[in-house]
Short mmCIF file of C-alpha atoms in Angstrom, two decimals:
data_model
loop_
_atom_site.label_atom_id
_atom_site.label_comp_id
_atom_site.label_asym_id
_atom_site.label_seq_id
_atom_site.Cartn_x
_atom_site.Cartn_y
_atom_site.Cartn_z
CA UNK A 1 179.61 -58.06 -38.87
CA UNK A 2 176.73 -57.35 -36.55
CA UNK A 3 175.74 -60.23 -34.13
CA UNK A 4 172.24 -58.80 -33.58
CA UNK A 5 170.99 -61.91 -35.55
CA UNK A 6 172.92 -64.30 -33.54
CA UNK A 7 171.70 -63.06 -30.13
CA UNK A 8 168.17 -62.68 -31.43
CA UNK A 9 168.24 -66.30 -32.53
CA UNK A 10 170.03 -67.41 -29.41
CA UNK A 11 167.56 -65.92 -27.11
CA UNK A 12 164.84 -67.94 -29.15
CA UNK A 13 166.68 -71.34 -28.53
CA UNK A 14 166.75 -70.47 -24.76
CA UNK A 15 163.15 -69.47 -24.65
CA UNK A 16 161.74 -72.26 -26.57
CA UNK A 17 163.93 -74.80 -24.81
CA UNK A 18 162.37 -73.64 -21.45
CA UNK A 19 159.04 -73.66 -23.04
CA UNK A 20 159.64 -77.43 -24.06
CA UNK A 21 160.90 -78.20 -20.42
CA UNK A 22 157.67 -76.86 -18.85
CA UNK A 23 155.52 -78.88 -21.50
CA UNK A 24 157.56 -81.89 -20.55
CA UNK A 25 156.84 -81.59 -16.91
CA UNK A 26 153.31 -81.32 -17.63
CA UNK A 27 153.17 -84.43 -19.61
CA UNK A 28 155.31 -86.40 -17.11
CA UNK A 29 152.53 -85.48 -14.46
CA UNK A 30 149.49 -86.50 -16.57
CA UNK A 31 148.66 -89.14 -14.03
CA UNK A 32 149.66 -87.27 -10.92
CA UNK A 33 146.67 -86.50 -8.79
CA UNK A 34 146.19 -82.90 -7.91
CA UNK A 35 148.85 -81.79 -10.34
CA UNK A 36 148.24 -78.34 -11.81
CA UNK A 37 149.78 -77.82 -15.33
CA UNK A 38 151.75 -74.60 -16.03
CA UNK A 39 151.81 -72.55 -19.20
CA UNK A 40 154.65 -70.47 -20.33
CA UNK A 41 154.11 -66.86 -21.65
CA UNK A 42 156.53 -65.44 -24.12
CA UNK A 43 157.38 -61.54 -24.53
CA UNK A 44 159.53 -59.71 -26.90
CA UNK A 45 162.81 -58.35 -25.78
CA UNK A 46 163.98 -54.89 -27.16
CA UNK A 47 162.95 -53.03 -30.19
CA UNK A 48 164.97 -50.74 -32.50
CA UNK A 49 163.59 -48.35 -35.09
CA UNK A 50 164.32 -48.83 -38.79
CA UNK A 51 166.14 -46.03 -40.64
CA UNK A 52 162.83 -44.90 -42.39
CA UNK A 53 160.51 -42.02 -42.32
CA UNK A 54 157.82 -44.26 -40.79
CA UNK A 55 158.86 -44.46 -36.97
CA UNK A 56 156.09 -47.06 -36.35
CA UNK A 57 158.21 -49.70 -38.23
CA UNK A 58 160.40 -51.34 -35.65
CA UNK A 59 162.61 -54.48 -35.46
CA UNK A 60 162.37 -56.94 -32.76
CA UNK A 61 165.35 -58.58 -31.29
CA UNK A 62 164.56 -61.93 -29.53
CA UNK A 63 162.14 -63.43 -26.99
CA UNK A 64 162.05 -64.48 -23.49
CA UNK A 65 159.81 -66.44 -21.20
CA UNK A 66 157.92 -63.62 -19.40
CA UNK A 67 156.24 -65.72 -16.69
CA UNK A 68 154.76 -69.18 -16.11
CA UNK A 69 151.06 -69.51 -15.27
CA UNK A 70 149.57 -72.27 -13.44
CA UNK A 71 146.09 -73.60 -14.66
CA UNK A 72 143.83 -73.68 -11.72
CA UNK A 73 140.53 -74.72 -13.41
CA UNK A 74 138.63 -77.60 -11.83
CA UNK A 75 140.04 -80.96 -13.12
CA UNK A 76 138.06 -84.12 -13.36
CA UNK A 77 137.08 -85.63 -10.00
CA UNK A 78 137.53 -89.43 -10.03
CA UNK A 79 135.91 -91.88 -7.77
CA UNK A 80 138.62 -94.05 -5.93
CA UNK A 81 136.25 -95.93 -3.59
CA UNK A 82 138.92 -95.30 -0.81
CA UNK A 83 137.66 -93.79 2.40
CA UNK A 84 140.92 -91.82 3.05
CA UNK A 85 140.87 -90.22 -0.31
CA UNK A 86 139.64 -86.47 -0.51
CA UNK A 87 139.02 -83.94 -3.23
CA UNK A 88 138.90 -80.20 -2.46
CA UNK A 89 137.00 -78.64 -5.30
CA UNK A 90 137.60 -75.48 -7.27
CA UNK A 91 140.47 -73.38 -5.62
CA UNK A 92 140.49 -75.13 -2.19
CA UNK A 93 143.81 -76.60 -0.84
CA UNK A 94 144.77 -78.92 1.94
CA UNK A 95 147.48 -77.74 4.35
CA UNK A 96 150.26 -80.18 5.23
CA UNK A 97 153.02 -79.80 7.85
CA UNK A 98 155.74 -81.23 5.79
CA UNK A 99 158.08 -84.21 7.19
CA UNK A 100 161.45 -83.21 8.23
CA UNK A 101 161.28 -79.34 7.74
CA UNK A 102 158.06 -78.90 9.46
CA UNK A 103 157.19 -76.19 6.99
CA UNK A 104 153.53 -75.77 6.13
CA UNK A 105 152.75 -76.37 2.44
CA UNK A 106 149.56 -76.76 0.32
CA UNK A 107 148.27 -79.34 -1.91
CA UNK A 108 145.45 -80.48 -4.17
CA UNK A 109 146.30 -84.31 -3.71
CA UNK A 110 144.13 -85.58 -0.97
CA UNK A 111 145.33 -89.26 -0.77
CA UNK A 112 145.86 -89.54 2.88
CA UNK A 113 147.07 -92.30 5.35
CA UNK A 114 147.01 -93.36 9.03
CA UNK A 115 150.23 -92.91 10.92
CA UNK A 116 150.30 -94.95 14.19
CA UNK A 117 152.04 -92.82 17.00
CA UNK A 118 154.00 -93.86 20.14
CA UNK A 119 150.99 -93.00 22.39
CA UNK A 120 148.68 -95.28 20.44
CA UNK A 121 146.69 -92.73 18.43
CA UNK A 122 146.67 -92.29 14.66
CA UNK A 123 147.32 -89.18 12.86
CA UNK A 124 146.42 -88.35 9.49
CA UNK A 125 149.32 -87.98 6.99
CA UNK A 126 149.91 -87.58 3.19
CA UNK A 127 152.06 -89.84 0.96
CA UNK A 128 155.24 -88.24 1.89
CA UNK A 129 154.45 -88.55 5.71
CA UNK A 130 153.61 -84.81 6.30
CA UNK A 131 150.78 -84.01 8.91
CA UNK A 132 147.35 -83.17 7.46
CA UNK A 133 146.10 -80.13 9.31
CA UNK A 134 142.77 -78.89 10.43
CA UNK A 135 141.26 -75.45 9.88
CA UNK A 136 143.11 -74.15 13.02
CA UNK A 137 146.46 -75.30 11.58
CA UNK A 138 146.75 -78.39 13.99
CA UNK A 139 147.66 -82.01 13.45
CA UNK A 140 144.61 -84.33 12.82
CA UNK A 141 144.06 -87.29 15.42
CA UNK A 142 141.92 -89.71 13.52
CA UNK A 143 138.45 -90.33 15.17
CA UNK A 144 137.08 -93.64 15.63
CA UNK A 145 133.67 -94.87 15.79
CA UNK A 146 133.06 -95.75 19.54
CA UNK A 147 133.93 -99.25 20.69
CA UNK A 148 135.06 -100.09 16.94
CA UNK A 149 138.18 -100.01 14.76
CA UNK A 150 136.33 -98.40 12.02
CA UNK A 151 137.19 -94.79 11.12
CA UNK A 152 134.54 -92.16 11.78
CA UNK A 153 134.73 -90.82 8.23
CA UNK A 154 131.86 -88.21 8.74
CA UNK A 155 133.80 -86.57 11.74
CA UNK A 156 137.24 -86.93 9.96
CA UNK A 157 136.02 -85.13 6.87
CA UNK A 158 134.63 -82.30 8.90
CA UNK A 159 137.97 -82.01 10.65
CA UNK A 160 140.32 -81.82 7.66
CA UNK A 161 141.00 -78.08 6.83
CA UNK A 162 140.67 -76.56 3.46
CA UNK A 163 142.50 -73.22 2.56
CA UNK A 164 142.04 -70.79 -0.14
CA UNK A 165 144.18 -67.84 -1.44
CA UNK A 166 143.51 -64.41 -2.84
CA UNK A 167 145.54 -65.06 -5.96
CA UNK A 168 146.08 -69.02 -6.33
CA UNK A 169 147.90 -68.30 -9.65
CA UNK A 170 150.61 -66.70 -7.74
CA UNK A 171 151.44 -69.76 -5.63
CA UNK A 172 154.97 -71.25 -5.84
CA UNK A 173 155.55 -74.90 -6.98
CA UNK A 174 158.05 -76.40 -4.60
CA UNK A 175 158.09 -80.02 -5.62
CA UNK A 176 156.38 -83.03 -4.25
CA UNK A 177 153.16 -81.60 -5.40
CA UNK A 178 153.18 -78.97 -2.87
CA UNK A 179 152.47 -75.23 -3.32
CA UNK A 180 153.97 -72.47 -1.08
CA UNK A 181 152.30 -69.04 -0.37
CA UNK A 182 154.21 -65.86 -1.24
CA UNK A 183 153.48 -62.08 -1.41
CA UNK A 184 151.83 -62.69 -4.77
CA UNK A 185 149.25 -65.26 -3.74
CA UNK A 186 148.68 -63.92 -0.41
CA UNK A 187 148.38 -65.71 2.96
CA UNK A 188 146.44 -68.88 3.12
CA UNK A 189 142.91 -68.42 4.66
CA UNK A 190 141.03 -71.36 6.31
CA UNK A 191 137.59 -71.62 4.41
CA UNK A 192 135.17 -74.10 5.61
CA UNK A 193 132.82 -73.27 2.42
CA UNK A 194 135.03 -75.43 0.12
CA UNK A 195 133.44 -78.52 -0.96
CA UNK A 196 135.23 -81.89 -0.03
CA UNK A 197 134.42 -85.02 -1.59
CA UNK A 198 135.26 -88.34 0.13
CA UNK A 199 136.44 -91.15 -1.83
CA UNK A 200 137.37 -89.05 -4.65
CA UNK A 201 140.71 -87.68 -6.06
CA UNK A 202 141.30 -84.66 -8.28
CA UNK A 203 142.88 -85.68 -11.52
CA UNK A 204 145.83 -83.91 -13.08
CA UNK A 205 144.82 -80.75 -15.23
CA UNK A 206 147.22 -81.70 -17.98
CA UNK A 207 145.48 -81.84 -21.41
CA UNK A 208 147.74 -84.46 -23.32
CA UNK A 209 146.36 -83.30 -26.66
CA UNK A 210 147.15 -79.77 -26.05
CA UNK A 211 150.58 -80.52 -24.52
CA UNK A 212 151.48 -82.51 -27.77
CA UNK A 213 150.69 -79.79 -29.95
CA UNK A 214 152.56 -77.34 -27.85
CA UNK A 215 155.62 -79.85 -28.10
CA UNK A 216 155.25 -79.60 -31.77
CA UNK A 217 155.05 -75.90 -31.98
CA UNK A 218 158.01 -75.43 -29.58
CA UNK A 219 160.22 -77.93 -31.29
CA UNK A 220 159.70 -76.36 -34.74
CA UNK A 221 160.32 -72.90 -33.30
CA UNK A 222 163.44 -74.19 -31.55
CA UNK A 223 164.78 -75.91 -34.67
CA UNK A 224 164.17 -72.73 -36.66
CA UNK A 225 166.27 -70.58 -34.16
CA UNK A 226 168.90 -73.20 -34.04
CA UNK A 227 169.12 -73.12 -37.86
CA UNK A 228 169.47 -69.29 -37.68
CA UNK A 229 172.29 -69.57 -35.15
CA UNK A 230 174.16 -71.97 -37.37
CA UNK A 231 173.55 -69.74 -40.53
CA UNK A 232 174.94 -66.80 -38.65
CA UNK A 233 178.00 -68.66 -37.57
CA UNK A 234 178.56 -70.00 -41.31
CA UNK A 235 178.26 -66.23 -42.62
CA UNK A 236 180.62 -65.10 -39.91
CA UNK A 237 183.15 -67.69 -40.82
CA UNK A 238 182.93 -66.78 -44.57
CA UNK A 239 183.57 -62.92 -43.76
CA UNK A 240 186.54 -63.87 -41.67
CA UNK A 241 187.95 -66.17 -44.32
CA UNK A 242 187.65 -63.23 -46.79
CA UNK A 243 189.29 -60.96 -44.59
CA UNK A 244 192.29 -63.25 -44.21
#
């Protein structure tokens, strides 16, 4: 008995399970500032021609997740009233020298904090303890108003570097709300034309209504393919019993 139907349905199970995993991750991060939702794109697997005079009629055999795209459209910018919160609008990113590894990653999450150094100075860091970088890729020493303990917000805002990419949709998501440059995205370029808003944070780009509709769509497709797999197994059992 041919197993084409089994493998076609099995590929659908795997593909739609991955689609549900991506959607679940989007929903889980609906309240994560600076998070960019992902969208899976599905593609057909191989085609075979039918035994017919019409060669344009073909059978498809399964599906796969061809790629996962990130949605970088501008999300809602929310007023937090906190002086160390920043939003980099449009396709601008902040550069972070990550804690531990020292690698430079990029983020849309501009919730920053002060870190007291041994020499008495204060450095600007993110929520994971990574150092925020300026336009030249250097760590930022927080400036204070002269003879005061108040942060010089205007000077600090001007110091915080913003970066852009030739193709931000090609960035890799590496966890902790960080993005990593690669050949597809191109190298990060410091860009002082990016608008920075102090006292604001960019909300998650997850649209909960759209994601819930995707959950229903993927779940139904997943269940259909699971049923097809079960049906094929039952038919195979019947054929094997008849042979015996």
